[in-house]
Amino acid sequence: MENAPECTPSPAEFTQPPSSASLAEVAPPGDSCAQPLDTVPKKLCGYLSKFGGKGPIKGWKYRWFFYDESKCHLYYSRTAQDANPLDSIDLSSAVFDCKANAEDEGTFEVKTPNRVITLKAATKQAMLYWLQQLQMKRWEFHNSPPALPVTPAAGLSGNGSTLHLKLEQEAELEEFLCPVKTPTGLVGAAAALQPVPAMPSALQNISLKHLGTEIQNTMHNIRGNKQAQATGHGPLVDESSQGVEPQSGEQPLISDPSTPGKESEESPKPAPKSFLSSSPMQKPKRQSNTFPFFSDGLARSRTAQEKVAALEQQVLMLTEELKSQKELVIILHKALEAAQQEKRESSAYLSATEDKDRLELVRHKVRQIAELSQRVEALEQDRERLAHESGLLEQQVQALQQHVQLLMDKNQAKQQVICKLSQKLTEDLAQPEQPASAANGDFLSQQEKVEHLKDDMEAYRTQNRFLNSEIHQVTKIWRKVAEKEKALLTKCAYLQARNCQVESKYLAGLRRLQEAAGAEAGDFPELLQQLIQEALQWEAGEASDSMELRPISEYDAYGFLTVPDYEVEDLKLLAKIQALEVRSHHLLALETVERPLRERWAALTELVPSAELKQLLRAGVPREHRPRVWRWLVHRHVQHLYSPGCYQELLARGQTCQHPAARQIELDLNRTFPTNKHFTCPTSSFPDELRRVLLAFSWQNPTIGYCQGLNRLAAIALLVLEDEESAFWCLVAIVETILPAEYYSKTLTASQVDQRVLRDLLSEKLPRLTAHLRQHHIDLSLITFNWFLVVFADSLISDILLQVWDAFLYEGTKVVFRYALAIFKYNEEEILRLQDSLEIYQYLRFFTKTICDSRKLMSIAFNDMNPFPMKQLRQLRAVHRERLEAELRELELLKAEYLQRRASRGRAVPESCVSEDEGEGDG
């Protein structure tokens, strides 16, 4: 990398640290400009933009950067003429980054372990030059040999090693990046002669972080200008042209400005000729009284040691002066703030036009004084408290010191005991041996005991190895047995499922044969009837009880009769077929679906509304977790209505006076789930609990009191929650928060609206089925009205019913619509095959009981029925409610007209219509 020789030193040479590379080495007189490139030291300095600052003045600031080779630091100041640098960057452990994608061309970063400095050169060539030079300086610093005494031989060897390092670095750089030529006028001494680039505002280029250094540099420049004017020197006067000869003596180096107050650790070096004849700023510095060590008289009349001592003394004086200047600036700053505050208060006081305002200002000051006094008292109390705590801590420290002392004493006593025992042992070993006979006898007995102990130890070792092997083998056997048992259970469940399927197909085949045979003469119908009876009564009683091979049980987990005892033979057969299919689906889903679902519910300790909880509730809650989950769901809906003791107060009110709905409640108790053993057993407590729950609700909601259907809602809650108060609040949640208002009113307005909404949704989701039902004039509300009123309590089997309720208690009435549509979709093909309205009505009466696959029904409800936005449901409800209310108003008008017309005609009866009793009475 070639540079033009720099003959004229820049002003920055006098502002850089004395050990920096900007100070030229001593050259022979009159031959400094003719030196070759490799002997002239290359000065790395120039203007760069540095990104920094805070708040509104954050942005780019121009700074003069110069490199110090002895410390591998890159110093920077505001201008090249500043006496002290603002700060430095340690390049010994820095890395450099060229920002190729930066908005401004020439931007690069210097990353040190403590900070990241963003710099910007004027051009891209200047940026590359800076990066290459900084890399070379860092390489030279880490690979340069240690400093040796300055001798001719040492100087030659040092120059050789430095040149060798530079050549190696340049050869290494050429492999990656070609050497960059020196940007003319942007770096080196030529850059110092350039004017400082202008900023939009003067404040923007000032470093508030280093305000003290800025003040020192400004004062130094002002003092130098004044002395220059006083001595009559004009600007830009070169001392070398006036014939000032440099002194042949040694010139001591100035101490590093970044470490004020410290003595220079390096030995004095010869000052270059260009150092004495440099810039016009040097004259004021030499003639300044603040820097007397620059004067020519001092250089001529004193030896080198005296000069060093004088310079050190001068550094100390300047340091003290700097400290005093800083303290003065701080005091003046505080005084200025106090004066400004006083000025503002005085201005506010004088600007007040009335005495009232001034009095208010005075009162405000008095309040501030009172608040400050209170703060002072609080701080005094805190000080006393801290002093008290400090005393307590000192006492604790003293107690701990005493404890430590006790431990040290105890340790010392133990050491003394150990020393005594060691001494006694030494004395015992030094005593003469006992008689040989006794010693030999003891030795033989001890040897015999040792042999016995060895035999025992070997026996125990053998036993231990054997037991370990046995445990390992038994563990492997147990694992294999467990795996076999699991496989056998899975196979048994699969065989049970297949058995149920075969038996259901067998029964279905018998039923179809019975329908086909009809009432034909012969023994065939009797044989068919006998086979059906045997199939209905057969149970796998011979199977092992431990394997539970019975296809179906009499009652399910909630007490519902698995195979209802219908009077009609066909319905009995259908019920048995349905129970077998339910058992088959349950066994097949036990390993693949239900067991992972139970594990997920067992891992779900805390219930929080989430998408995962919604999916789990749609899939169904296991029986052991359902009471806990339902209580949490009910509490979410009634937490604004719940009050402790409310249920007991309602029961007490029912005991004092009888509710008008009590008689209807008693009539419906015996009709609640006749196929459930909990409500049909005479010794069961469920009917009494159901009675109390319904009576309490009738007092809780007088506008409804009691409506047919509430008994089945409360009964489902009792079967699951097994607590009548929880069942009461579940009924309150369903009627008052989940379902719309007026769902159980006298007119059942909301229930009728939902039937019309279901009709619209059915025509949208299942158009073929809707057209088929319209063709045969089927009114679905006769079937579906009860579905919505009791949430399928009378329609679905218990497993599917409770799965519907799991999602219903969390998501609301939208679930009822989804499952209503899914039920029709599940049986759509069967309904489409029926071509008679009477057959369709008969099929719709019991077709919900034929649904056995809960997973398929759930998938249809929550997947096939999508999209199902709640917004659409609200809009349909609003439209149909408005129409229904208009129809009801029209009906009321017709009723009023009829009564009015009847009243106007009177109640006169013709004589021919007089009854015989009335005629006899008249006679």
Coordinates of C-alpha atoms in Angstrom, one line a residue, residues 404-422:
V404 CA -16.0 -18.6 66.0
Q405 CA -13.7 -18.2 68.9
L406 CA -15.4 -21.1 70.7
L407 CA -15.0 -23.3 67.6
M408 CA -11.4 -22.3 67.4
D409 CA -10.9 -23.2 71.0
K410 CA -12.6 -26.5 70.5
N411 CA -10.5 -27.2 67.5
Q412 CA -7.4 -26.4 69.4
A413 CA -8.5 -28.8 72.2
K414 CA -9.1 -31.5 69.7
Q415 CA -5.6 -31.0 68.2
Q416 CA -4.1 -31.3 71.7
V417 CA -6.0 -34.6 72.2
I418 CA -4.8 -35.9 68.9
C419 CA -1.2 -34.9 69.8
K420 CA -1.5 -36.8 73.1
L421 CA -2.9 -39.9 71.5
S422 CA -0.2 -39.8 68.8

